[in-house]
CSV table of C-alpha atoms in Angstrom, one decimal:
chain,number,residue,atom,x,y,z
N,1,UNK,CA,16.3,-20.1,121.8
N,2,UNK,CA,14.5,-19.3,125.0
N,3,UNK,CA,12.9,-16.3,125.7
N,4,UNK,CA,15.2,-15.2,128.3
N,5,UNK,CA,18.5,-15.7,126.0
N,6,UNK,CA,17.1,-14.0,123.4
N,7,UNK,CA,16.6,-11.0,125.5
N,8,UNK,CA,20.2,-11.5,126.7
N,9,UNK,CA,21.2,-11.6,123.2
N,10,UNK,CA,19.5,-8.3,122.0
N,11,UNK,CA,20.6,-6.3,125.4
N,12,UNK,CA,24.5,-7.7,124.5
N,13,UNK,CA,24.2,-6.5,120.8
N,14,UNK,CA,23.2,-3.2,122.0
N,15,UNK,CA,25.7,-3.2,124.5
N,16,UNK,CA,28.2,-3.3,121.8
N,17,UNK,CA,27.1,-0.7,119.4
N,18,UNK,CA,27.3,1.7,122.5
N,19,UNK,CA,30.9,0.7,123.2
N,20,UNK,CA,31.3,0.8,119.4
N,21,UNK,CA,30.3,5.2,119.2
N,22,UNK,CA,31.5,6.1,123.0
N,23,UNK,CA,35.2,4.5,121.6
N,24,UNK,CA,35.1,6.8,118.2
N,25,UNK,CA,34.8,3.5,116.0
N,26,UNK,CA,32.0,4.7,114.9
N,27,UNK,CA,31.9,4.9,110.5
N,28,UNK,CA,33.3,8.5,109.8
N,29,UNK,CA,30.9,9.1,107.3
N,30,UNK,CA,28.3,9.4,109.4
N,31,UNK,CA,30.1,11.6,112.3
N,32,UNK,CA,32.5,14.0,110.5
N,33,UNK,CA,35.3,15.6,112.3
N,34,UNK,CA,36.7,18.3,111.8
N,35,UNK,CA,40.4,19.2,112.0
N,36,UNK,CA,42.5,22.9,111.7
N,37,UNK,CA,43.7,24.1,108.3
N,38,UNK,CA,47.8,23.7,107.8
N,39,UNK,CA,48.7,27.6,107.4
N,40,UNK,CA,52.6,28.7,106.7
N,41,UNK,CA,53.7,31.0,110.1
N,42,UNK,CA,53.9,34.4,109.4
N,43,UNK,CA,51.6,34.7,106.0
N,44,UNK,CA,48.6,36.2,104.8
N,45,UNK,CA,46.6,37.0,101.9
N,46,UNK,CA,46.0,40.3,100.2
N,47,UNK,CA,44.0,41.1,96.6
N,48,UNK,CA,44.6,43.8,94.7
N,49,UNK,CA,42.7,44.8,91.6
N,50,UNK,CA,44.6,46.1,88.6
N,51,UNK,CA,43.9,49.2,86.4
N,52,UNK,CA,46.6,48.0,83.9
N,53,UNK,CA,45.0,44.3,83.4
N,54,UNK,CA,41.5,44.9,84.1
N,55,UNK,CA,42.1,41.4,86.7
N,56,UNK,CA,42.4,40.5,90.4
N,57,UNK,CA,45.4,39.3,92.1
N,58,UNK,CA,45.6,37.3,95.1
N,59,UNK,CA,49.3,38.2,96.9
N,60,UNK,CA,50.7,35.1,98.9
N,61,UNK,CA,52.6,37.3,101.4
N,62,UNK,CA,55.0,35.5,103.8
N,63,UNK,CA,57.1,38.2,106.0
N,64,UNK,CA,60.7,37.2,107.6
N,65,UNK,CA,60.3,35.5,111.2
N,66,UNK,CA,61.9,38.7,112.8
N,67,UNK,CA,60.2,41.1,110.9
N,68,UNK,CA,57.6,42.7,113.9
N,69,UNK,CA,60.6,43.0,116.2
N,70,UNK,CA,63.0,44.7,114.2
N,71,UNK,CA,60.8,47.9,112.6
N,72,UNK,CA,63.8,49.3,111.0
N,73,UNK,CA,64.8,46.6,108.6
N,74,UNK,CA,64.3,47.1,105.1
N,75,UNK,CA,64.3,43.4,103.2
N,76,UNK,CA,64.7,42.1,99.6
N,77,UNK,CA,61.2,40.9,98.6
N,78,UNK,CA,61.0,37.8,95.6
N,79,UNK,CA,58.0,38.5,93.6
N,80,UNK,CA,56.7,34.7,92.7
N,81,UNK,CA,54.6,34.5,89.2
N,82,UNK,CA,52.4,31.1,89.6
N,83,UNK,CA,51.9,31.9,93.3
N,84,UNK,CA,49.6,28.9,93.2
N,85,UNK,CA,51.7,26.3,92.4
N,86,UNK,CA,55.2,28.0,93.5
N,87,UNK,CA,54.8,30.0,96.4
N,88,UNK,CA,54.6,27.0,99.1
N,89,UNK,CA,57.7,25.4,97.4
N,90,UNK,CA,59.9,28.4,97.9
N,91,UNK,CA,58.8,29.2,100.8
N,92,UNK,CA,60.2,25.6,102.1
N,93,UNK,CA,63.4,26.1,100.2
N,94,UNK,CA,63.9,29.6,101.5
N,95,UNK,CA,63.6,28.1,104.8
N,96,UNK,CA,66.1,26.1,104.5
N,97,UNK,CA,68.7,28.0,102.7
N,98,UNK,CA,67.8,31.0,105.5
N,99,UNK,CA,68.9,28.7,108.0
N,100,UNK,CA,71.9,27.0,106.5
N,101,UNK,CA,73.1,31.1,105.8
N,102,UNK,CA,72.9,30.9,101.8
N,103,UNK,CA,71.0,33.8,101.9
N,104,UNK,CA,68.9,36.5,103.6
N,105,UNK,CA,65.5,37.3,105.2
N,106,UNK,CA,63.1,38.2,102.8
N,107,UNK,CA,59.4,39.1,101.7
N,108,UNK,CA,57.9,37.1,99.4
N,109,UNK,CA,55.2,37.8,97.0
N,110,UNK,CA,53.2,34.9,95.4
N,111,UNK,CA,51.3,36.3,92.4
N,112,UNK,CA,48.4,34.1,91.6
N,113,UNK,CA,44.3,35.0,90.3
N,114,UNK,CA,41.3,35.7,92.5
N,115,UNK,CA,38.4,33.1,92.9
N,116,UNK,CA,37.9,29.5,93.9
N,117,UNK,CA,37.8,28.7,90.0
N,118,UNK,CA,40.3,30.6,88.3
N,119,UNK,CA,41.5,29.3,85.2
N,120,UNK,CA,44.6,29.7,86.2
N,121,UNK,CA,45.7,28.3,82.5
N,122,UNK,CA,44.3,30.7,79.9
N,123,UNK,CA,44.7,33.6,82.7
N,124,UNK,CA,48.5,32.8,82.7
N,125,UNK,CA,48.6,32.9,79.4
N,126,UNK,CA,47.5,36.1,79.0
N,127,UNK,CA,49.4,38.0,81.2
N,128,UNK,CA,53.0,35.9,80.8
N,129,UNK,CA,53.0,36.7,77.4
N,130,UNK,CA,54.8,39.5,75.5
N,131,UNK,CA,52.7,39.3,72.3
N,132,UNK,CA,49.6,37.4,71.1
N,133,UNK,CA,49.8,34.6,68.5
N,134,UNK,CA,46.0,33.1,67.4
N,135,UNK,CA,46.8,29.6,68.9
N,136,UNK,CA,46.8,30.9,72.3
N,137,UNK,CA,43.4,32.6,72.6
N,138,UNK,CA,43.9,36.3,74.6
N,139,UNK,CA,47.8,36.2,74.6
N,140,UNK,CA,49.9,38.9,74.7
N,141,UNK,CA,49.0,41.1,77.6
N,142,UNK,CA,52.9,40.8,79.1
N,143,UNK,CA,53.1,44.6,78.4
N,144,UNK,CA,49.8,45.2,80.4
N,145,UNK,CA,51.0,42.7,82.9
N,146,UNK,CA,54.3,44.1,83.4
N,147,UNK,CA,52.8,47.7,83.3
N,148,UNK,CA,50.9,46.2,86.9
N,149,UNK,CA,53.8,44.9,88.2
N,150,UNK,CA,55.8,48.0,88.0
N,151,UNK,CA,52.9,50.7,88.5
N,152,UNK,CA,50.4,49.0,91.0
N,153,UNK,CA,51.9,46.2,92.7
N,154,UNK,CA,55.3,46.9,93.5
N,155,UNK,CA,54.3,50.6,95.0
N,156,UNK,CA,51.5,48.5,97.0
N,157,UNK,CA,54.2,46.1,98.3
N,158,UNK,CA,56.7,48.6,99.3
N,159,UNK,CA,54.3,51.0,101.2
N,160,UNK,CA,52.4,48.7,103.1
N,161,UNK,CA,55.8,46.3,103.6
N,162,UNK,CA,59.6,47.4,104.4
N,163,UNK,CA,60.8,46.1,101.1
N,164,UNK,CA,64.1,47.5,99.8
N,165,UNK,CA,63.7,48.6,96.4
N,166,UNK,CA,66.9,48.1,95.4
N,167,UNK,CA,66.7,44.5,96.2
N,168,UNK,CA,63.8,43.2,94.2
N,169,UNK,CA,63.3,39.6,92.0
N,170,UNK,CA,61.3,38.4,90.0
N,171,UNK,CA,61.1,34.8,89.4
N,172,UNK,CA,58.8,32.8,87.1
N,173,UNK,CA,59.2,29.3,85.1
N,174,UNK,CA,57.5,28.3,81.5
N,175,UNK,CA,55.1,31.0,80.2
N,176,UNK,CA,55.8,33.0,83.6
N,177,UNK,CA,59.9,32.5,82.9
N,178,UNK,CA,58.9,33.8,79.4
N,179,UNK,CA,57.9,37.0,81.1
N,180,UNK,CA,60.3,37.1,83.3
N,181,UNK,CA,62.8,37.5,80.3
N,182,UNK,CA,60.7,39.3,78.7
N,183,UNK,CA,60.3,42.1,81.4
N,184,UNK,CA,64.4,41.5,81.9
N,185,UNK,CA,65.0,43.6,78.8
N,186,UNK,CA,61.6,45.4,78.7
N,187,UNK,CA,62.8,47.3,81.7
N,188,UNK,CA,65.9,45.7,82.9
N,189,UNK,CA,66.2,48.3,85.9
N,190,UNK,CA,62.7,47.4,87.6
N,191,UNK,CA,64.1,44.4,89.5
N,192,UNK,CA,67.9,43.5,90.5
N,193,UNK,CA,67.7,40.0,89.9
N,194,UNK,CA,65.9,37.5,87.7
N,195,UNK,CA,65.5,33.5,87.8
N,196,UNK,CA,63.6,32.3,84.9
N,197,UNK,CA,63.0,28.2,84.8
N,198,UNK,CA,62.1,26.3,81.7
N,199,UNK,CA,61.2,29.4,80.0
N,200,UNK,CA,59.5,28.8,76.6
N,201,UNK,CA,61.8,31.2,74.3
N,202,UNK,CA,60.5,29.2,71.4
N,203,UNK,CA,56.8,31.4,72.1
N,204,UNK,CA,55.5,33.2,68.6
N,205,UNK,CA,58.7,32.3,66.6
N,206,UNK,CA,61.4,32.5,68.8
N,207,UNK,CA,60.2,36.3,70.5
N,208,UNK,CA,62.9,36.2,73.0
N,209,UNK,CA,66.0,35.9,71.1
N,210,UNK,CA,64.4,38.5,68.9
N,211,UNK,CA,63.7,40.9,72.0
N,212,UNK,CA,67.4,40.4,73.1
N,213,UNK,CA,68.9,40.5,70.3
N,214,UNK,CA,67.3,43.8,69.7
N,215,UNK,CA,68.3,44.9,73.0
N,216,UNK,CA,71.7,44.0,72.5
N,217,UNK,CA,72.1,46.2,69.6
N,218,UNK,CA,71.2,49.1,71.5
N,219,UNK,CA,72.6,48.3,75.0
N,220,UNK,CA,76.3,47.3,75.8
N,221,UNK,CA,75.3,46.9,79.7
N,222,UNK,CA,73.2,44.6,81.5
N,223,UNK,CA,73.3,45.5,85.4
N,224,UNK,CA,71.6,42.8,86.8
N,225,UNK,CA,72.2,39.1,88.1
N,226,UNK,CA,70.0,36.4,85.6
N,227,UNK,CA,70.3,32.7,86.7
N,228,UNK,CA,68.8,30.7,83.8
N,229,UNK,CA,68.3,27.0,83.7
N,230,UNK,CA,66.0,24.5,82.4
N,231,UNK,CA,65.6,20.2,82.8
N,232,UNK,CA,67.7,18.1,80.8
N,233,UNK,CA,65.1,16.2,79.4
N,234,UNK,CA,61.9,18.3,78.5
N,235,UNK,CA,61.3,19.5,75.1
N,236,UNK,CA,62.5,23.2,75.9
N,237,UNK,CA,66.2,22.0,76.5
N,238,UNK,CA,67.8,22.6,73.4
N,239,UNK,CA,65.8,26.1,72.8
N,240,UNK,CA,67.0,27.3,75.8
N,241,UNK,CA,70.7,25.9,75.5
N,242,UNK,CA,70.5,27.9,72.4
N,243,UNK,CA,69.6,31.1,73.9
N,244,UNK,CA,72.0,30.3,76.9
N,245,UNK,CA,74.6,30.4,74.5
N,246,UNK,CA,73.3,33.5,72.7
N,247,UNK,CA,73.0,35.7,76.2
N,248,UNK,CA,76.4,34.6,77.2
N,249,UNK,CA,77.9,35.4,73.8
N,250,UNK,CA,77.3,39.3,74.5
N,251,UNK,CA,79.3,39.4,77.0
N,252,UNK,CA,76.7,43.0,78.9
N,253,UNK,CA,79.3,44.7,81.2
N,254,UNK,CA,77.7,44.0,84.5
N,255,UNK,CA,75.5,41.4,83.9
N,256,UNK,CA,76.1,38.4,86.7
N,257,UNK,CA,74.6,34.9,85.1
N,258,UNK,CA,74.8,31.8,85.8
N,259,UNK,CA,72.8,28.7,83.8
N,260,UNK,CA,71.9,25.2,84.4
N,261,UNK,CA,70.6,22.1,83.0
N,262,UNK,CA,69.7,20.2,85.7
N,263,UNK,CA,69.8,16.7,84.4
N,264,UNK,CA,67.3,13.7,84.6
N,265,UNK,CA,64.6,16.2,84.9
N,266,UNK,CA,61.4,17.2,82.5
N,267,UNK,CA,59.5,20.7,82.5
N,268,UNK,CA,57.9,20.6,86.4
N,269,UNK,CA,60.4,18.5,88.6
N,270,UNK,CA,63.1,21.4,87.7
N,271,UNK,CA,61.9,23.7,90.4
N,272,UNK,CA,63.6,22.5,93.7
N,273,UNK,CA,67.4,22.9,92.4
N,274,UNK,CA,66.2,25.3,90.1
N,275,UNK,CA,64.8,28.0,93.3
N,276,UNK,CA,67.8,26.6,96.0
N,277,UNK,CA,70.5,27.2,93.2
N,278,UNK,CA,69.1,30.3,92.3
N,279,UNK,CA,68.2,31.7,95.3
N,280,UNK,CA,71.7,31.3,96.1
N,281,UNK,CA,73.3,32.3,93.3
N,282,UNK,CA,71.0,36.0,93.2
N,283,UNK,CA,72.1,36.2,97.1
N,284,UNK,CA,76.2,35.7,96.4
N,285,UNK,CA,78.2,38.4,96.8
């Protein structure tokens, strides 16, 4: 090659690696962009410490689209156990079913852990369930748990937010739909409406039928609305048929419920019939 083309050569081969960076086709590895975060309109984030658990709580807090225009409103809130996996899921469902007119406006309260680590596992664990057994290391702090909920969290919510307190559910699936039967006949009167998922009522020897069976010999009256339902093909499908039948064999004056085995589905894909039908159902008139 002659001198002059070879300087032709080099000049064209730097010529394209310009071209190559000015047009962004330049390896992203070694010029990272950066893009904005996906938020949900109208949330934020609040911790709270609590007394009664000795933990921290991040709230997942997502306020009704016309909530800063009409100050006199007072709203149902839906208090979310497993805000971390459950809050962004109902909040798309909710969205939905507000704008279709199944059901109202409302504040809602993802319950989750503090921390970029939390072991969100063993700290569920703890708090979802009514009383310890030794293969589930820390378990049984539901009455400490539910002792927060009715003493530290709710009060913060309905201060600092225009919840209605006669208007409150609570809504939690597996170990956190084990609580949330578990704080149904613990204190039946601290929320209006329940929606337990999947809930594991076979937990240290059956607890829950034994906690509502004790119940019912005590109590004629349920008050509340309790939608119940569970996937027709995960291993907690017959347990809770079972109890389905039990509940509904009482036959509580007042008590509103409504069950469902959503077919074709295992412990996790119950979710999305299981918050639209329920969200729905608690809403009816």
């Amino acid at each position: 090659m002659k001198p002059v083309t070879q300087v032709f050569a080099i000049l064209l081969c730097l010529f394209t690696v310009r071209v190559s960076v000015v047009s962004g086709q330049e390896p992203s590895e070694t010029r990272p962009q950066t893009f904005p975060r996906v938020t949900i309109p109208d949330s934020q984030v609040r911790t709270i410490r609590s007394t009664s658990t000795g933990r921290d709580y991040d709230l997942y807090i997502h306020l009704p689209s016309d909530y800063a225009q009409d100050k006199n409103t007072k709203y149902p809130v839906l208090y979310i156990l497993d805000g971390q996996w459950d809050f962004k899921l109902m909040d798309a469902v909710l969205g939905g079913l507000v704008y279709d007119k199944f059901v109202p406006q409302m504040i809602l309260v993802g319950i989750t852990y503090s921390g970029e680590n939390a072991d969100y596992g063993s700290l569920r664990a703890m708090d979802d369930t009514p009383t310890a057994v030794e293969q589930v290391k820390g378990s049984g702090d539901g009455p400490k748990f539910l002792k927060f909920l009715k003493t530290e969290l709710i009060p913060f919510i309905e201060a600092n937010y225009r919840g209605d307190s006669s208007r409150r559910v609570l809504q939690g699936s597996s170990y956190a739909g084990l609580f949330t039967l578990y704080a149904l006949f613990a204190d039946p009167g601290l929320f209006s409406a329940y929606m337990a998922g999947s809930p594991a009522v076979n937990y240290a020897d059956e607890y829950t039928f034994k906690q509502e069976a004790e119940y019912a010999h005590t109590h004629k009256e349920l008050p509340v609305k309790l939608f119940l339902a569970v996937g027709g093909s995960e291993g907690l499908t017959a347990p809770v048929q079972e109890f389905m039948r039990a509940i509904q064999s009482r036959r509580y004056k007042g008590l509103k419920i409504e069950t469902r085995v959503i077919e074709g589905e295992r412990h996790s894909g119950t979710k999305p019939e299981l918050f639209n039908r329920g969200l729905r159902f608690l809403f009816s008139e």
